[in-house]
């Protein structure tokens, strides 16, 4: 009987701490309706050899799943990566979309797509949404910086078989909220009992869905502890332990940062203790003049070492940047800085990977050389842009200090909109 007089909508909405204040017209920063479109950018925009992707962004509305299903049916390339940027929305729709992605064996990442035609707008105004909803590919730029997949978006994301959360993106979770629209005047106890039954059903459905996606039950246990009014941004060890993103070295592309003194940034997270912790590392490439560059390497200090490691970055055996043994210590970070010769920079721009080698001197006297590779995606186009702002080689720049402007990593700052 009460099924006829109570209309239930199960929904998740984002924590206010990660959202801009709402206006009567729209929720600032996100379209009120989930939008999906084809995007195309510069070479390697979405990874080596990839310049085309699918963008899914905005709030997950109550009619989102059928719309997404129709769109994906027309995209034959099932491995075209999908980039998500969403505050969340309707839970049941997110489950349905997640199952669609699982059926496609989709590759999903968290990232913001910025349509070139909307550069003067907000990316969610009427004119820009018209561009994104038109047929064909939208010329765009892609960034993971401050991108988010929160609340119900996380369930959608879990549906993909390949999932990547960049070091400068975020995935946040919290418990669900049931919203009722009550018709008539049913007894308060009947409404309370119905609410309780639906909460139990909603919890059971979430457990079943997350388990079907191959994710650790620990994620459900965590979600239950986070109030609807709050949020919890998943840490990198949690992303790894729950089976959401199990890469041993998550990294960003090389990206031009248009600060007062422009530079190129790359961030990577090094897995430690079998995934129990990750160490933040950041590279910043500065242009001192058109013939000389400076590379800065910043990372979290490892208390288990004596702080006297030899660090080298190599493009090949003969082209390397040697940082030496004595970094500057700033808070919990250690910072190296060294000049980059023109021939070394040329080799870096041409390489597909750069090798980072370290010979630590530990407190127990045991040295254990280690090496790992990082990608160079984005480095060459970013350097081309940075070079345009460099002074001519005939000018005499001020001596570079050991800590260029804005030295410390900003990856620890939670994305905010």
Coordinates of C-alpha atoms in Angstrom, one line a residue:
X1 CA 0.0 0.0 0.0
X2 CA 2.6 2.5 1.0
X3 CA 4.5 1.7 -2.2
X4 CA 1.7 3.6 -3.9
X5 CA 1.8 6.7 -1.7
X6 CA 5.6 7.0 -1.2
X7 CA 7.9 7.9 -4.0
X8 CA 11.5 7.1 -3.1
X9 CA 14.5 8.6 -4.7
X10 CA 17.9 7.3 -3.6
X11 CA 20.6 9.8 -4.2
X12 CA 24.1 10.8 -3.3
X13 CA 25.2 14.4 -3.4
X14 CA 28.7 15.8 -2.9
X15 CA 29.9 17.2 0.4
X16 CA 29.6 21.0 0.6
X17 CA 33.3 21.2 1.4
X18 CA 34.2 20.3 -2.1
X19 CA 31.5 22.3 -3.9
X20 CA 30.9 25.9 -4.7
X21 CA 27.8 27.6 -3.2
X22 CA 24.7 26.9 -5.2
X23 CA 22.9 29.6 -7.0
X24 CA 19.2 29.6 -8.0
X25 CA 20.1 29.1 -11.6
X26 CA 22.6 26.2 -11.4
X27 CA 25.1 24.5 -9.2
X28 CA 28.3 26.4 -10.0
X29 CA 31.0 24.4 -11.8
X30 CA 28.9 21.5 -12.9
X31 CA 26.0 21.1 -15.3
X32 CA 22.8 19.8 -13.6
X33 CA 22.6 17.0 -16.2
X34 CA 25.2 14.4 -17.0
X35 CA 26.8 15.3 -20.3
X36 CA 28.7 12.9 -22.6
X37 CA 30.6 13.8 -25.8
X38 CA 33.5 12.9 -28.0
X39 CA 36.6 15.1 -27.5
X40 CA 39.8 15.5 -29.5
X41 CA 43.0 17.2 -28.5
X42 CA 46.7 17.5 -29.4
X43 CA 48.8 14.5 -30.1
X44 CA 49.3 12.4 -26.9
X45 CA 46.7 14.5 -25.1
X46 CA 45.2 11.3 -23.4
X47 CA 48.4 9.3 -23.3
X48 CA 51.1 8.0 -25.8
X49 CA 49.5 7.7 -29.2
X50 CA 46.1 8.9 -27.9
X51 CA 44.4 12.2 -28.9
X52 CA 40.7 11.3 -28.7
X53 CA 38.6 10.4 -25.7
X54 CA 35.0 10.3 -24.3
X55 CA 34.1 13.0 -21.7
X56 CA 31.5 12.4 -19.1
X57 CA 30.8 15.3 -16.8
X58 CA 28.2 17.0 -14.6
X59 CA 25.7 15.8 -12.1
X60 CA 24.2 12.3 -12.6
X61 CA 20.5 13.0 -13.2
X62 CA 17.6 10.5 -12.9
X63 CA 17.6 9.9 -16.7
X64 CA 21.3 9.6 -17.3
X65 CA 21.7 5.9 -17.9
X66 CA 19.5 5.5 -21.0
X67 CA 21.2 8.6 -22.5
X68 CA 24.6 7.2 -21.9
X69 CA 23.6 3.8 -23.2
X70 CA 22.4 5.3 -26.5
X71 CA 25.6 7.4 -26.9
X72 CA 28.0 4.5 -26.2
X73 CA 26.1 2.3 -28.6
X74 CA 27.3 4.6 -31.4
X75 CA 31.0 4.5 -30.3
X76 CA 32.6 1.4 -31.8
X77 CA 36.0 1.9 -30.2
X78 CA 35.4 0.3 -26.8
X79 CA 39.0 1.2 -25.7
X80 CA 38.7 4.9 -26.3
X81 CA 39.4 6.2 -22.8
X82 CA 36.6 7.8 -20.8
X83 CA 37.4 10.8 -18.6
X84 CA 35.1 11.6 -15.7
X85 CA 34.5 14.9 -13.8
X86 CA 31.4 14.8 -11.7
X87 CA 30.2 15.7 -8.2
X88 CA 27.9 12.7 -8.1
X89 CA 24.1 12.5 -8.2
X90 CA 21.7 9.6 -8.5
X91 CA 23.0 6.3 -7.2
X92 CA 20.8 3.9 -9.1
X93 CA 21.7 5.6 -12.4
X94 CA 25.4 5.4 -11.5
X95 CA 25.1 1.6 -10.9
X96 CA 23.4 1.2 -14.3
X97 CA 26.1 3.3 -16.1
X98 CA 28.9 1.4 -14.2
X99 CA 27.5 -1.9 -15.5
X100 CA 27.5 -0.4 -19.0
X101 CA 31.2 0.4 -18.7
X102 CA 31.9 -3.1 -17.3
X103 CA 30.2 -4.6 -20.3
X104 CA 32.5 -2.5 -22.6
X105 CA 35.6 -3.4 -20.6
X106 CA 36.0 0.4 -20.5
X107 CA 39.2 2.4 -19.6
X108 CA 38.2 5.2 -17.2
X109 CA 40.2 8.0 -15.7
X110 CA 39.4 11.1 -13.7
X111 CA 40.0 14.3 -15.7
X112 CA 38.6 17.6 -16.8
X113 CA 37.8 18.2 -20.4
X114 CA 38.0 21.9 -21.4
X115 CA 36.4 22.6 -24.8
X116 CA 38.5 25.1 -26.8
X117 CA 35.4 26.9 -28.1
X118 CA 34.3 27.6 -24.5
X119 CA 37.6 29.3 -23.4
X120 CA 35.8 32.5 -22.7
X121 CA 32.9 30.8 -20.8
X122 CA 32.4 28.6 -17.8
X123 CA 32.4 25.2 -19.6
X124 CA 28.8 24.7 -18.2
X125 CA 27.0 27.8 -19.6
X126 CA 24.3 27.3 -22.2
X127 CA 26.5 28.2 -25.2
X128 CA 29.2 25.7 -24.1
X129 CA 26.7 22.9 -23.4
X130 CA 25.3 23.4 -26.9
X131 CA 28.8 22.9 -28.3
X132 CA 29.3 19.7 -26.2
X133 CA 25.9 18.2 -27.1
X134 CA 26.3 18.7 -30.8
X135 CA 27.3 15.8 -33.0
X136 CA 30.9 15.1 -33.8
X137 CA 34.2 15.6 -31.9
X138 CA 34.8 18.7 -29.7
X139 CA 38.2 20.2 -29.9
X140 CA 39.4 20.3 -26.3
X141 CA 42.3 20.2 -23.8
X142 CA 42.5 17.6 -21.0
X143 CA 43.8 18.0 -17.5
X144 CA 43.7 15.9 -14.3
X145 CA 44.6 18.9 -12.1
X146 CA 41.7 19.4 -9.6
X147 CA 39.5 16.8 -11.4
X148 CA 37.1 14.9 -9.2
X149 CA 34.8 11.9 -9.2
X150 CA 32.9 12.1 -6.0
X151 CA 30.0 10.4 -4.4
X152 CA 27.8 8.5 -6.9
X153 CA 30.4 9.2 -9.6
X154 CA 32.7 6.8 -7.8
X155 CA 30.3 3.9 -8.4
X156 CA 30.2 4.7 -12.1
X157 CA 34.0 4.8 -12.1
X158 CA 34.2 1.4 -10.5
X159 CA 32.5 -0.2 -13.4
X160 CA 35.5 0.3 -15.7
X161 CA 37.9 -2.6 -15.9
X162 CA 40.9 -0.2 -16.1
X163 CA 40.8 2.7 -13.7
X164 CA 43.3 5.5 -13.1
X165 CA 43.3 8.3 -10.5
X166 CA 46.1 10.8 -11.3
X167 CA 48.1 12.1 -8.3
X168 CA 46.5 15.5 -8.7
X169 CA 42.9 14.2 -9.1
X170 CA 40.5 13.1 -6.3
X171 CA 37.9 10.5 -5.6
X172 CA 35.7 11.1 -2.6
X173 CA 33.0 9.0 -0.9
X174 CA 30.3 9.3 1.7
X175 CA 27.2 7.5 2.8
X176 CA 23.9 7.8 0.9
X177 CA 20.8 9.8 1.7
X178 CA 17.2 8.7 1.0
X179 CA 14.9 11.5 -0.1
X180 CA 11.1 10.9 0.2
X181 CA 8.2 12.6 -1.5
X182 CA 5.2 11.8 0.6
X183 CA 1.6 12.1 -0.7
X184 CA -1.2 12.1 1.8
X185 CA -0.8 11.7 5.5
X186 CA 0.5 8.2 6.3
X187 CA 1.3 7.4 10.0
X188 CA 4.8 8.7 11.0
X189 CA 5.8 5.3 12.2
X190 CA 4.9 3.7 8.9
X191 CA 7.1 6.3 7.1
X192 CA 10.0 5.6 9.5
X193 CA 9.7 1.9 9.1
X194 CA 9.6 2.3 5.3
X195 CA 12.7 4.5 5.4
X196 CA 14.5 1.9 7.5
X197 CA 13.7 -0.9 5.1
X198 CA 14.8 1.1 2.1
X199 CA 18.1 2.0 3.9
X200 CA 18.8 -1.6 4.4
X201 CA 18.0 -2.4 0.8
X202 CA 20.2 0.5 -0.4
X203 CA 23.1 -0.8 1.7
X204 CA 22.6 -4.3 0.4
X205 CA 22.5 -3.1 -3.2
X206 CA 25.7 -1.1 -2.7
X207 CA 27.5 -4.1 -1.1
X208 CA 26.4 -6.3 -4.1
X209 CA 27.4 -3.8 -6.7
X210 CA 30.9 -3.0 -5.2
X211 CA 31.6 -6.7 -4.8
X212 CA 30.5 -7.5 -8.4
X213 CA 33.0 -4.8 -9.6
X214 CA 35.8 -6.7 -7.8
X215 CA 36.5 -4.1 -5.2
X216 CA 37.4 -4.8 -1.6
X217 CA 34.7 -5.0 0.9
X218 CA 36.7 -2.5 2.9
X219 CA 35.4 0.3 0.7
X220 CA 31.8 -0.5 1.9
X221 CA 33.0 -0.5 5.5
X222 CA 34.6 2.9 5.0
X223 CA 31.5 4.4 3.2
X224 CA 29.3 3.4 6.2
X225 CA 31.4 5.5 8.5
X226 CA 31.2 8.7 6.5
X227 CA 28.1 10.8 7.1
X228 CA 26.2 12.1 4.1
X229 CA 27.0 15.7 5.2
X230 CA 30.7 14.9 5.2
X231 CA 33.1 13.4 2.7
X232 CA 36.3 11.4 2.6
X233 CA 38.8 11.8 -0.2
X234 CA 40.4 8.3 -0.7
X235 CA 44.1 8.3 0.0
X236 CA 46.5 6.7 -2.4
X237 CA 47.0 3.6 -0.1
X238 CA 43.2 3.2 0.1
X239 CA 42.9 3.4 -3.7
X240 CA 45.6 0.7 -4.0
X241 CA 44.3 -1.5 -1.1
X242 CA 40.7 -1.4 -2.2
X243 CA 41.7 -2.4 -5.8
X244 CA 40.5 0.8 -7.4
X245 CA 43.9 1.9 -8.9
X246 CA 46.7 -0.6 -8.3
X247 CA 49.5 1.1 -10.4
X248 CA 52.8 1.0 -8.5
X249 CA 53.8 4.4 -9.9
X250 CA 50.8 6.7 -10.7
X251 CA 52.0 9.8 -12.5
X252 CA 50.7 12.9 -14.3
X253 CA 51.8 14.1 -17.7
X254 CA 54.2 17.0 -18.0
X255 CA 52.1 20.2 -17.8
X256 CA 52.9 23.8 -18.4
X257 CA 52.0 25.9 -15.3
X258 CA 51.4 29.5 -16.2
X259 CA 52.6 31.1 -13.0
X260 CA 54.5 34.5 -12.7
X261 CA 57.5 32.4 -13.5
X262 CA 56.2 29.7 -15.8
X263 CA 57.5 26.1 -15.4
X264 CA 56.7 22.5 -16.4
X265 CA 55.4 20.2 -13.7
X266 CA 55.2 16.4 -13.4
X267 CA 54.0 14.5 -10.2
X268 CA 54.5 10.8 -9.4
X269 CA 53.7 8.7 -6.4
X270 CA 56.2 5.9 -5.5
X271 CA 54.7 2.8 -3.9
X272 CA 56.4 1.9 -0.6
X273 CA 55.9 -1.0 1.8
X274 CA 53.8 -3.0 -0.7
X275 CA 51.3 -0.3 -1.1
X276 CA 50.9 0.7 2.6
X277 CA 52.3 4.1 1.7
X278 CA 53.2 6.2 -1.3
X279 CA 56.0 8.8 -1.6
X280 CA 55.2 12.0 -3.4
X281 CA 57.8 13.1 -6.0
X282 CA 57.6 16.2 -8.3
X283 CA 59.8 17.5 -11.1
X284 CA 59.8 21.2 -12.2
X285 CA 61.5 22.3 -15.4
X286 CA 62.4 26.0 -15.6
X287 CA 63.8 27.9 -18.6
X288 CA 66.6 30.3 -17.6
X289 CA 67.2 31.3 -21.2
X290 CA 66.8 29.7 -24.6
X291 CA 70.0 27.8 -24.2
X292 CA 69.8 26.8 -20.6
X293 CA 67.2 25.0 -18.5
X294 CA 67.0 24.0 -14.8
X295 CA 65.4 20.9 -13.4
X296 CA 64.2 20.8 -9.8
X297 CA 63.3 17.5 -8.1
X298 CA 61.2 17.6 -4.9
X299 CA 60.1 14.6 -2.9
X300 CA 59.0 13.7 0.6
X301 CA 61.9 13.0 3.0
X302 CA 62.4 9.4 3.9
X303 CA 63.3 9.2 7.6
X304 CA 64.8 5.8 7.1
X305 CA 67.7 7.2 5.1
X306 CA 70.5 9.5 6.1
X307 CA 69.4 12.1 3.6
X308 CA 72.6 11.7 1.5
X309 CA 71.4 10.0 -1.7
X310 CA 72.9 10.4 -5.1
X311 CA 70.0 11.0 -7.5
X312 CA 70.4 11.0 -11.3
X313 CA 67.8 11.4 -14.1
X314 CA 68.9 9.8 -17.5
X315 CA 67.5 10.2 -21.0
X316 CA 70.2 7.7 -22.1
X317 CA 73.5 6.5 -20.8
X318 CA 75.3 9.6 -21.9
X319 CA 72.6 12.2 -21.3
X320 CA 71.9 12.7 -17.6
X321 CA 71.1 15.3 -14.9
X322 CA 73.1 14.5 -11.8
X323 CA 71.6 16.1 -8.7
X324 CA 74.3 15.1 -6.2
X325 CA 74.1 14.1 -2.5
X326 CA 73.0 17.2 -0.6
X327 CA 69.5 18.4 -1.2
X328 CA 67.9 21.3 0.7
X329 CA 65.5 20.3 3.4
X330 CA 62.2 22.2 3.6
X331 CA 59.7 20.8 6.0
X332 CA 59.0 17.2 5.1
X333 CA 60.5 17.7 1.6
X334 CA 64.0 17.5 0.2
X335 CA 64.7 19.6 -2.9
X336 CA 67.4 19.1 -5.5
X337 CA 68.2 21.5 -8.4
X338 CA 70.6 21.3 -11.3
X339 CA 71.2 22.9 -14.7
X340 CA 70.3 20.9 -17.8
X341 CA 72.7 21.0 -20.7
X342 CA 71.2 21.7 -24.2
X343 CA 72.2 18.2 -25.5
X344 CA 70.6 16.6 -22.4
X345 CA 67.4 18.5 -22.8
X346 CA 67.2 17.5 -26.5
X347 CA 67.6 13.9 -25.5
X348 CA 64.9 14.2 -22.8
X349 CA 62.5 15.7 -25.3
X350 CA 63.1 12.8 -27.7
X351 CA 62.9 10.0 -25.2
X352 CA 59.7 8.0 -24.5
X353 CA 60.8 7.4 -20.9
X354 CA 63.3 8.9 -18.5
X355 CA 65.1 6.8 -15.9
X356 CA 65.5 8.0 -12.4
X357 CA 68.3 6.3 -10.4
X358 CA 69.2 6.6 -6.7
X359 CA 72.0 5.3 -4.6
X360 CA 70.8 5.9 -1.0
X361 CA 73.1 5.9 2.0
X362 CA 71.0 4.4 4.8
X363 CA 71.5 4.9 8.5
X364 CA 72.6 1.2 8.8
X365 CA 75.4 1.8 6.2
X366 CA 73.7 -0.4 3.6
X367 CA 73.4 1.1 0.1
X368 CA 70.8 -0.2 -2.3
X369 CA 70.7 1.4 -5.8
X370 CA 67.2 1.6 -7.3
X371 CA 65.9 2.8 -10.6
X372 CA 62.5 3.4 -12.1
X373 CA 61.1 5.0 -15.3
X374 CA 58.7 7.9 -15.7
X375 CA 56.9 8.9 -18.9
X376 CA 57.6 12.0 -21.0
X377 CA 54.1 12.5 -22.3
X378 CA 53.4 16.3 -22.6
X379 CA 57.1 17.3 -22.1
X380 CA 57.9 18.3 -25.7
X381 CA 54.8 20.5 -26.4
X382 CA 55.0 22.0 -22.9
X383 CA 58.7 22.9 -23.5
X384 CA 57.8 24.5 -26.8
X385 CA 55.3 26.7 -25.1
X386 CA 57.6 27.6 -22.2
X387 CA 60.4 28.4 -24.6
X388 CA 58.4 31.2 -26.1
X389 CA 58.6 33.1 -22.7
X390 CA 62.4 32.5 -22.2
X391 CA 64.8 35.4 -22.6
X392 CA 67.4 35.3 -25.3
X393 CA 70.7 33.5 -24.5
X394 CA 72.6 36.8 -24.8
X395 CA 70.8 38.1 -21.7
X396 CA 72.4 37.5 -18.3
X397 CA 69.9 36.0 -15.9
X398 CA 70.2 36.4 -12.2
X399 CA 71.9 33.4 -10.6
X400 CA 69.4 30.7 -9.9
X401 CA 69.0 29.9 -6.2
X402 CA 68.6 26.3 -5.0
X403 CA 64.8 26.8 -4.5
X404 CA 63.0 28.4 -7.5
X405 CA 59.7 30.1 -6.8
X406 CA 56.9 27.9 -5.6
X407 CA 59.2 25.0 -4.8
X408 CA 57.0 22.8 -2.7
X409 CA 54.6 20.3 -4.2
X410 CA 51.0 21.3 -4.4
X411 CA 49.6 17.8 -4.9
X412 CA 48.6 17.5 -1.3
X413 CA 46.0 20.3 -1.8
X414 CA 42.5 18.7 -2.2
X415 CA 40.7 19.8 -5.4
X416 CA 38.2 22.5 -4.7
X417 CA 35.5 24.1 -6.9

